[in-house]
Amino acid sequence: MTTLQTEVLVVGGGATGAGIAWDAALRGYDVILVDRADLAEGTSGRFHGLLHSGGRYVVKDPVAAKECIDENVILRRVASAAIEDTGGLFVTTPDDDPAYGDDFLAGCAKAGVPVEEIDVAQALRAEPRLNPGIRRAFTVPDASIDVWQLVWALANGASARGARILPYHRAVALHRDGDAVVGADLRDERTGEEVRVEAGFTINAGGAWAHEIAEMAGIEGVSVVPGKGIMIAMNHRLVNTVVNRCTMPADGDILVPIRTVSVIGTTDIRSAHADDLPVTQEEVDQMLEDGDRLVPGLRSSRALRVWAGVRPLFDDKKGGGSTRDVSRGTALLDHRDRDGVEGFITITGGKLTTYRLMAEEAVDAMVQQLGHDRPCTTKDAPLPGSEDGAYMLAGARLRTRDSHLRTEQLICECELIERSTLEAGMRSRGSRNLDDIRRNLRLGMGPCQGGFCIYRATGILHELDRLDGAEASESLRRFLEERWKGVWPILHGDQLRQARLDDWIFQGILDVEHLPGAPA
Ligand SMILES: Cc1cc2nc3c(=O)[nH]c(=O)nc-3n(C[C@H](O)[C@H](O)[C@H](O)COP(=O)(O)OP(=O)(O)OC[C@H]3O[C@@H](n4cnc5c(N)ncnc54)[C@H](O)[C@@H]3O)c2cc1C
């Protein structure tokens, strides 16, 4: 068994855990960040894509609204490369009460969210697909944020300062020495290898799984209730601005343009388990119907895929020693104060937009427990790639493609991924898992859902990594299985035709189920 030593072990590699790793590394700590799967494969990689302006919360939850706008401003400065400055609109549809707009304006003023009421005609000129029956429209600084870009920038920034980033390393046990947590046992989910980590301090950033990690340290009563939400990606940008319904937060009331698609969401349903998130036909129908109120015709537009994420809703069975803030939905548990267990804290709940603040609060709590004096610097330190403060641009890949049209082989037509970019991505991840490459580059995330690019990418991975035929086939088959999970619940119209075509390619031409290495 390999043994590693570190000052800080972070369990959970979503936005919060990666944010903690970056924050702690900037403060000069030696860090190990682990996740049971790839980074951001939990809730962070299954969210809606919205960098909140706070507008959504100004009436219902002014504290959360203020936090969102403060963090929105900071992230635009330090994480610009992951943010597309789409702007946001709140619109009063014919089903909404126009008087809410007055409460909304007052709430924005109170929380400090920049807002302007504009003519409906102006809103419709900017977003011609919007419901022509809208009665009021307001602009706010919402934006979309690419979570994989963000989380890997955090991880790479931490790693450049010496942090060790270990995806696919599941914490299977936490070690106690008397009243202190002193490290963990990890299992490499790819090889089965066991790794022991001796850690001076352990931070549980396990999101909706935080209670399971706390239990490994013998800590009871950390209850995290999973709240499921579904989202549907439409095959192109039906809007170029984040569009919200101007009403109390409800289901299916936000449409977010992100990269090449737009995403309608979301719902909030209590779920039995964070790893069991079935999507029902009723939920899909309801979501498309809700989206239709914002953009008439959305229901019959082409839907690419559906997925579900899980909100960690914290419900402290024990109380005491927790700085849980019900309003913000964030819970920071100092287990020394709460349970008499040193060297261990839990942070859960919150929003992706507030990941940096959560990380700051968690690392501050650790620094205080350790009796150090190391202030947080993440408000001002730009992430790798964001040094110039330039926002992500939706058309950037097209521009690059145009500049060397004749020299590069295009592997993924939907997302404009060229061979050199794909090879560089495969080399830098060093992964044999095509899904890991997908997340980093958006491979196969466009309308064909991998139909045309993924067999090419498999061939390239085979060549680069010297996978044998069986391993390459297995990698391809796993990718197709994963894609299928998100495709079958929304199959209708053009996407059904696409799925049939993909099926002919993979079953008819490649006979993918009987390639070498396929299970008998
Ligand atoms: C449907 C939905 C839509 C949302 N939309 C938005 C939005 O538009 N904007 C916004 O700001 N917020 C949004 N949120 C909230 C936001 O997504 C979450 O608050 C945020 O992603 C939580 O990040 P996290 O790092 O705390 O948790 P996670 O991303 O879930 O990270 C926890 C990690 O712990 C890992 N883990 C679990 N057990 C172990 C173990 N034993 N060993 C190692 N690792 C382990 C998991 O694999 C996971 O990666 C949304 C949430 C949902 C559910």
XYZ file of C-alpha atoms and ligand atoms in Angstrom:
573
model
C 0.000 0.000 0.000
C 1.316 3.460 -0.950
C 1.447 5.985 1.892
C 1.262 9.731 1.262
C 1.719 12.546 3.730
C 0.100 15.937 3.526
C -0.868 18.916 5.634
C -4.389 19.129 4.204
C -6.546 16.365 2.725
C -9.657 17.556 0.861
C -12.287 14.863 0.246
C -14.611 15.764 -2.649
C -13.464 17.318 -5.917
C -16.462 19.418 -6.906
C -16.279 23.194 -7.131
C -16.148 23.520 -3.342
C -13.372 20.971 -2.832
C -11.328 22.249 -5.780
C -11.872 25.799 -4.473
C -10.587 24.695 -1.066
C -7.525 23.050 -2.642
C -6.725 26.273 -4.539
C -7.328 28.471 -1.498
C -5.226 26.296 0.836
C -2.417 25.945 -1.729
C -2.341 29.734 -2.141
C -1.987 30.038 1.641
C 1.080 27.820 1.430
C -0.352 24.493 2.607
C 0.593 21.153 1.134
C -2.673 19.719 -0.211
C -4.095 16.460 -1.526
C -7.502 16.661 -3.254
C -9.358 13.386 -3.845
C -12.596 12.440 -5.529
C -14.203 9.038 -5.929
C -14.785 9.854 -9.630
C -13.494 12.483 -12.037
C -13.382 16.055 -10.735
C -16.804 17.725 -10.938
C -18.634 14.503 -11.645
C -20.929 15.095 -8.663
C -23.397 17.969 -8.416
C -20.946 20.511 -9.823
C -20.867 18.777 -13.199
C -24.646 18.372 -13.172
C -25.715 21.907 -12.420
C -27.542 24.431 -14.549
C -24.603 26.528 -15.674
C -25.722 29.846 -14.198
C -23.432 32.336 -12.502
C -26.147 33.968 -10.433
C -26.435 37.721 -10.279
C -28.541 37.201 -7.172
C -31.684 38.336 -9.005
C -33.355 34.981 -8.424
C -33.146 35.435 -4.658
C -33.720 39.169 -4.131
C -37.314 38.801 -2.939
C -37.180 35.405 -1.237
C -33.684 35.405 0.234
C -31.872 38.778 0.257
C -28.821 37.404 2.116
C -28.237 34.790 -0.596
C -28.832 37.471 -3.248
C -26.167 39.741 -1.757
C -23.717 36.878 -1.534
C -24.339 35.928 -5.171
C -23.763 39.404 -6.536
C -20.614 39.855 -4.434
C -19.215 36.541 -5.666
C -20.382 37.221 -9.235
C -18.227 40.367 -9.267
C -15.216 38.554 -7.793
C -15.448 35.549 -10.130
C -15.705 37.767 -13.186
C -12.321 39.096 -12.088
C -10.516 35.895 -11.089
C -12.223 33.198 -13.196
C -13.104 35.118 -16.352
C -11.947 32.358 -18.730
C -14.731 30.089 -17.429
C -17.445 32.749 -17.711
C -19.422 33.865 -20.720
C -20.785 37.340 -20.116
C -24.240 36.615 -21.490
C -26.070 39.065 -19.254
C -29.428 38.142 -17.795
C -33.059 39.037 -18.330
C -35.962 38.662 -15.917
C -39.218 38.686 -17.848
C -42.858 38.758 -16.764
C -44.667 36.158 -18.864
C -48.455 36.276 -19.357
C -48.689 33.721 -16.505
C -46.821 35.931 -14.020
C -48.024 38.783 -11.834
C -46.559 42.071 -13.181
C -46.596 43.493 -9.622
C -43.790 41.068 -8.690
C -41.570 43.235 -10.883
C -41.859 46.068 -8.336
C -40.813 43.778 -5.472
C -38.014 42.550 -7.722
C -36.739 46.079 -8.378
C -36.880 46.938 -4.681
C -35.113 43.673 -3.768
C -32.343 44.293 -6.316
C -31.791 47.782 -4.929
C -31.558 46.422 -1.390
C -29.206 43.553 -2.239
C -27.029 45.657 -4.548
C -27.882 43.736 -7.729
C -27.533 46.112 -10.709
C -30.885 46.117 -12.506
C -32.616 48.115 -15.212
C -36.165 47.839 -16.460
C -36.149 47.969 -20.260
C -38.885 48.210 -22.873
C -40.448 44.916 -23.788
C -39.751 45.773 -27.436
C -36.054 46.142 -26.636
C -36.001 42.767 -24.873
C -37.713 41.135 -27.844
C -35.252 42.709 -30.256
C -32.382 41.293 -28.197
C -34.029 37.879 -27.824
C -36.500 37.384 -30.697
C -37.527 33.905 -29.550
C -38.879 35.196 -26.240
C -42.577 34.965 -25.564
C -44.027 38.012 -27.409
C -46.623 38.259 -24.627
C -44.093 39.293 -21.967
C -45.207 42.350 -20.067
C -42.078 43.553 -18.269
C -38.347 42.955 -18.736
C -35.328 43.688 -16.512
C -31.599 43.310 -17.178
C -29.211 41.920 -14.522
C -25.579 40.720 -14.646
C -26.299 36.963 -14.815
C -23.774 34.945 -16.824
C -23.060 31.358 -17.756
C -20.125 29.482 -16.305
C -18.352 26.395 -17.633
C -17.826 24.245 -14.576
C -15.201 21.924 -16.008
C -13.130 24.867 -17.119
C -13.494 26.341 -13.644
C -12.799 23.229 -11.611
C -9.783 22.176 -13.652
C -8.385 25.714 -13.489
C -8.705 25.512 -9.679
C -7.084 22.065 -9.621
C -4.303 23.031 -12.034
C -3.631 26.231 -10.099
C -3.384 24.237 -6.869
C -1.246 21.617 -8.558
C 1.168 24.287 -9.833
C 1.654 25.133 -6.141
C 2.442 21.564 -5.248
C -1.014 20.121 -4.574
C -1.631 16.518 -5.572
C -4.908 15.998 -7.422
C -6.243 12.443 -7.267
C -9.434 11.831 -9.231
C -10.913 8.326 -9.038
C -9.635 7.937 -5.472
C -12.517 7.155 -3.161
C -12.143 7.755 0.563
C -13.143 4.423 2.109
C -12.134 5.120 5.699
C -11.065 8.076 7.805
C -8.474 7.482 10.526
C -8.901 8.648 14.076
C -6.137 9.005 16.623
C -8.080 9.560 19.818
C -10.070 12.748 19.326
C -8.439 13.762 16.056
C -8.887 12.796 12.405
C -5.425 12.042 11.053
C -5.976 10.894 7.480
C -7.789 8.438 5.271
C -7.629 5.235 3.280
C -8.333 5.687 -0.418
C -9.142 3.172 -3.105
C -8.089 3.858 -6.675
C -11.355 3.096 -8.485
C -9.515 2.308 -11.734
C -6.891 -0.123 -10.448
C -8.186 -1.194 -7.047
C -4.904 -0.038 -5.480
C -5.136 1.142 -1.875
C -3.507 4.382 -0.751
C -3.057 5.583 2.818
C -2.973 9.339 3.428
C -1.564 10.748 6.652
C -3.009 14.235 6.953
C -2.610 17.050 9.464
C -6.125 18.260 8.674
C -9.030 16.818 6.686
C -11.781 18.849 5.011
C -14.961 17.105 3.995
C -16.294 18.774 0.830
C -18.478 15.825 -0.098
C -21.589 17.820 -1.079
C -24.620 15.534 -1.038
C -22.358 12.715 0.209
C -20.882 14.725 3.109
C -22.767 12.689 5.727
C -21.199 9.455 4.467
C -17.719 10.945 4.801
C -18.492 12.340 8.274
C -19.720 8.902 9.345
C -16.339 7.443 8.360
C -14.869 9.644 11.097
C -17.432 8.299 13.563
C -19.449 11.515 13.465
C -23.188 11.103 13.653
C -26.086 13.372 12.833
C -24.723 15.120 9.733
C -27.843 14.704 7.674
C -27.809 15.786 4.060
C -31.096 15.342 2.228
C -30.669 14.986 -1.548
C -32.883 17.379 -3.560
C -33.036 16.273 -7.181
C -33.270 18.696 -10.083
C -33.461 17.854 -13.786
C -32.236 19.937 -16.710
C -32.599 19.523 -20.471
C -30.041 20.731 -23.027
C -31.611 22.026 -26.236
C -29.567 21.553 -29.389
C -28.593 25.167 -29.907
C -28.735 28.562 -28.303
C -32.429 29.401 -28.338
C -31.366 32.552 -26.463
C -28.039 34.288 -26.015
C -28.932 35.849 -22.668
C -29.795 33.978 -19.466
C -33.587 34.298 -19.304
C -35.439 33.990 -15.987
C -39.115 34.270 -15.267
C -39.745 37.301 -13.073
C -41.619 35.491 -10.337
C -40.946 33.622 -7.092
C -38.395 30.833 -7.850
C -40.191 27.801 -9.260
C -39.558 24.878 -11.610
C -38.455 25.299 -15.222
C -38.100 29.044 -14.989
C -34.532 29.648 -16.235
C -33.045 29.135 -19.683
C -29.236 29.348 -19.748
C -27.222 29.628 -22.977
C -23.956 27.820 -22.442
C -21.351 27.100 -25.086
C -23.233 25.680 -28.084
C -26.496 24.774 -26.324
C -29.150 26.224 -24.046
C -30.320 24.510 -20.902
C -33.807 24.677 -19.409
C -34.176 23.855 -15.728
C -34.788 22.916 -13.083
C -36.913 21.014 -10.576
C -36.458 20.354 -6.848
C -37.702 16.988 -5.630
C -36.603 15.186 -2.472
C -34.728 12.064 -3.467
C -34.107 8.839 -1.589
C -30.407 8.650 -2.420
C -27.887 10.991 -4.041
C -26.706 8.274 -6.443
C -30.134 7.192 -7.589
C -31.692 9.956 -9.674
C -34.130 8.486 -12.182
C -35.669 10.938 -14.654
C -39.354 10.392 -15.359
C -41.297 11.170 -18.508
C -43.582 13.472 -16.489
C -40.609 15.541 -15.331
C -39.347 15.867 -18.895
C -42.792 16.873 -20.196
C -43.255 19.368 -17.368
C -39.845 20.939 -17.963
C -40.447 21.354 -21.690
C -43.868 22.817 -21.011
C -42.426 25.290 -18.489
C -39.737 26.274 -20.995
C -42.431 26.928 -23.559
C -43.746 29.796 -21.421
C -40.429 31.593 -21.834
C -39.714 30.610 -25.427
C -42.804 29.456 -27.325
C -41.923 26.429 -29.452
C -39.258 25.186 -27.026
C -41.389 22.103 -26.374
C -41.139 21.029 -29.996
C -37.478 22.069 -30.427
C -34.787 19.468 -30.519
C -33.742 18.323 -27.038
C -30.255 16.805 -26.825
C -30.127 15.218 -23.446
C -31.508 15.314 -19.933
C -29.677 14.866 -16.661
C -30.287 15.209 -12.961
C -28.215 16.761 -10.203
C -28.653 16.643 -6.483
C -28.719 19.600 -4.088
C -27.182 18.892 -0.713
C -29.937 20.125 1.654
C -28.367 20.170 5.088
C -30.488 19.131 8.023
C -28.450 19.075 11.235
C -29.822 16.392 13.526
C -27.443 17.408 16.274
C -27.103 21.198 16.193
C -24.450 23.176 18.050
C -21.007 24.000 16.692
C -22.465 24.548 13.260
C -22.419 27.825 11.427
C -25.244 26.642 9.288
C -26.945 29.492 7.574
C -30.439 28.417 6.680
C -30.934 31.353 4.390
C -27.833 30.617 2.317
C -28.247 26.873 2.474
C -24.579 26.572 3.454
C -23.341 24.514 6.391
C -19.850 24.768 7.858
C -19.373 22.241 10.653
C -16.362 22.609 12.892
C -16.228 19.122 14.351
C -13.955 20.238 17.193
C -16.702 22.511 18.530
C -19.589 20.310 17.464
C -18.306 16.815 18.239
C -15.017 17.215 20.082
C -13.143 15.847 17.045
C -10.106 17.853 15.980
C -8.509 18.203 12.555
C -11.754 17.790 10.670
C -14.408 20.101 9.256
C -17.322 19.634 6.879
C -18.639 22.178 4.394
C -21.730 21.474 2.339
C -24.787 23.078 0.724
C -24.502 26.449 -1.017
C -24.348 27.234 -4.705
C -21.740 26.918 -7.371
C -21.715 30.718 -7.596
C -20.600 30.859 -3.951
C -18.001 28.066 -4.082
C -15.139 30.550 -3.518
C -16.737 32.017 -0.411
C -17.443 28.526 0.953
C -13.820 27.584 0.341
C -12.644 30.745 2.072
C -14.840 30.043 5.101
C -13.714 26.413 5.297
C -10.008 27.218 5.046
C -10.422 30.101 7.519
C -11.948 27.636 9.997
C -9.012 25.272 9.484
C -6.459 28.078 9.849
C -8.139 29.154 13.065
C -8.118 25.606 14.465
C -4.441 25.263 13.605
C -3.675 28.622 15.220
C -2.021 29.959 12.057
C -2.205 33.409 10.535
C -2.599 32.908 6.789
C -5.196 35.151 5.158
C -7.240 34.200 2.100
C -6.113 35.636 -1.255
C -8.572 34.061 -3.682
C -10.496 37.311 -4.153
C -7.586 38.722 -6.091
C -5.539 35.807 -7.416
C -6.584 35.021 -11.008
C -6.955 31.381 -11.914
C -4.681 29.934 -14.592
C -6.035 31.106 -17.958
C -7.875 34.088 -16.453
C -4.859 36.344 -15.959
C -5.918 38.690 -18.772
C -9.487 39.014 -17.470
C -10.960 38.019 -20.842
C -14.317 36.261 -20.827
C -14.990 32.985 -22.608
C -16.487 33.625 -26.051
C -19.051 31.327 -27.628
C -17.492 31.824 -31.073
C -13.858 31.354 -30.042
C -13.477 27.854 -31.488
C -15.007 28.920 -34.779
C -12.575 31.806 -34.991
C -9.601 29.521 -34.361
C -10.942 27.020 -36.842
C -11.311 29.701 -39.496
C -7.701 30.716 -39.081
C -6.285 27.308 -40.075
C -9.110 25.712 -41.948
C -7.031 23.703 -44.357
C -4.356 22.340 -42.083
C -6.309 20.670 -39.307
C -8.405 17.548 -39.184
C -11.749 18.194 -37.508
C -12.688 15.354 -35.167
C -15.852 16.670 -33.481
C -17.854 18.781 -35.915
C -20.505 19.857 -33.393
C -18.025 21.320 -30.919
C -15.293 22.126 -33.462
C -12.563 20.047 -31.850
C -9.504 19.637 -34.007
C -7.176 16.667 -33.881
C -4.287 18.558 -32.256
C -6.596 19.885 -29.523
C -7.978 16.422 -28.906
C -4.529 14.835 -28.773
C -3.262 17.553 -26.422
C -6.334 17.041 -24.208
C -5.822 13.266 -24.149
C -2.146 13.657 -23.290
C -2.723 16.212 -20.546
C -5.424 14.124 -18.850
C -3.518 10.898 -19.342
C -6.900 9.204 -19.095
C -8.224 6.235 -21.030
C -11.761 7.250 -20.263
C -13.429 9.054 -23.165
C -15.909 10.596 -20.745
C -13.068 12.396 -18.952
C -11.930 13.790 -22.303
C -15.547 14.733 -23.093
C -15.845 16.821 -19.944
C -12.606 18.673 -20.548
C -13.141 19.404 -24.247
C -16.921 18.999 -24.722
C -16.223 16.086 -27.059
C -19.472 14.558 -28.284
C -21.669 17.043 -26.447
C -23.307 18.557 -29.530
C -26.335 17.482 -31.561
C -24.975 14.098 -32.665
C -24.062 13.219 -29.058
C -20.862 11.541 -30.193
C -22.396 9.776 -33.196
C -19.791 11.048 -35.659
C -16.795 11.858 -33.499
C -16.505 9.227 -30.853
C -15.293 6.342 -32.998
C -12.671 8.669 -34.467
C -11.667 9.799 -30.986
C -11.465 6.158 -29.878
C -9.084 5.414 -32.730
C -6.902 8.369 -31.780
C -6.905 7.362 -28.111
C -5.952 3.833 -29.184
C -3.046 5.201 -31.194
C -1.838 7.654 -28.556
C -2.227 5.539 -25.496
C -1.388 2.278 -27.170
C -4.577 0.759 -25.785
C -5.087 -2.664 -27.208
C -8.177 -3.365 -29.288
C -10.177 -4.713 -26.359
C -9.434 -1.697 -24.161
C -10.305 0.737 -26.935
C -13.589 -1.081 -27.593
C -14.401 -1.055 -23.903
C -13.705 2.684 -23.695
C -16.013 3.284 -26.678
C -18.762 1.075 -25.310
C -18.676 2.797 -21.908
C -18.931 6.200 -23.553
C -21.951 5.134 -25.592
C -23.661 3.660 -22.538
C -23.167 6.874 -20.585
C -24.504 9.011 -23.435
C -27.524 6.775 -23.856
C -28.589 7.333 -20.230
C -29.191 10.998 -20.953
C -30.654 10.563 -24.411
C -33.397 7.976 -24.163
C -35.781 9.956 -21.898
C -36.007 12.851 -24.397
C -36.143 10.946 -27.659
C -38.598 12.505 -30.076
C -38.569 14.278 -33.428
C -35.152 15.097 -34.881
C -33.248 13.714 -31.931
C -34.971 10.368 -32.379
C -33.838 10.360 -36.025
C -30.318 11.228 -34.875
C -30.373 8.384 -32.344
C -31.438 5.944 -35.073
C -28.577 7.135 -37.275
C -26.097 6.794 -34.394
C -27.487 3.338 -33.752
C -26.897 2.328 -37.372
C -23.327 3.566 -37.160
C -22.521 1.790 -33.906
C -24.634 -1.340 -34.212
C -24.937 -1.641 -37.993
C -21.432 -0.693 -39.127
C -19.248 -1.228 -36.073
C -21.262 -3.980 -34.384
C -20.134 -2.379 -31.178
C -21.565 -5.025 -28.891
C -19.388 -7.702 -30.469
C -16.111 -5.854 -30.823
C -13.087 -7.572 -29.280
C -13.316 -7.242 -25.511
C -17.095 -6.880 -25.410
C -18.679 -8.885 -22.616
C -20.058 -12.224 -23.837
C -30.241 20.732 -10.429
C -29.269 21.724 -9.877
C -28.993 22.895 -10.557
C -28.113 23.828 -10.018
N -27.843 24.963 -10.710
C -27.011 25.881 -10.194
C -26.691 27.046 -10.930
O -27.147 27.244 -12.061
N -25.868 27.958 -10.363
C -25.327 27.757 -9.123
O -24.606 28.641 -8.658
N -25.577 26.633 -8.410
C -26.396 25.692 -8.910
N -26.650 24.543 -8.231
C -25.959 24.292 -6.966
C -24.524 23.793 -7.232
O -24.492 22.914 -8.315
C -23.961 23.084 -6.010
O -24.155 23.876 -4.882
C -22.462 22.842 -6.152
O -22.145 22.278 -7.391
C -21.989 21.931 -5.031
O -20.622 21.716 -5.217
P -19.835 20.810 -4.199
O -18.416 20.790 -4.625
O -20.106 21.255 -2.804
O -20.501 19.367 -4.330
P -20.219 18.288 -5.481
O -19.953 18.910 -6.776
O -21.315 17.291 -5.405
O -18.872 17.619 -4.986
C -18.846 16.606 -3.992
C -17.878 15.549 -4.479
O -17.630 14.605 -3.442
C -17.293 13.391 -4.095
N -17.372 12.285 -3.138
C -18.465 11.764 -2.562
N -18.105 10.743 -1.763
C -16.761 10.613 -1.843
C -15.812 9.732 -1.251
N -16.170 8.755 -0.412
N -14.508 9.888 -1.560
C -14.111 10.864 -2.421
N -14.980 11.716 -3.014
C -16.279 11.604 -2.716
C -18.331 13.316 -5.217
O -17.917 12.453 -6.251
C -18.424 14.765 -5.666
O -17.617 15.034 -6.800
C -27.503 23.577 -8.757
C -27.758 22.378 -8.091
C -28.624 21.450 -8.647
C -28.875 20.166 -7.951
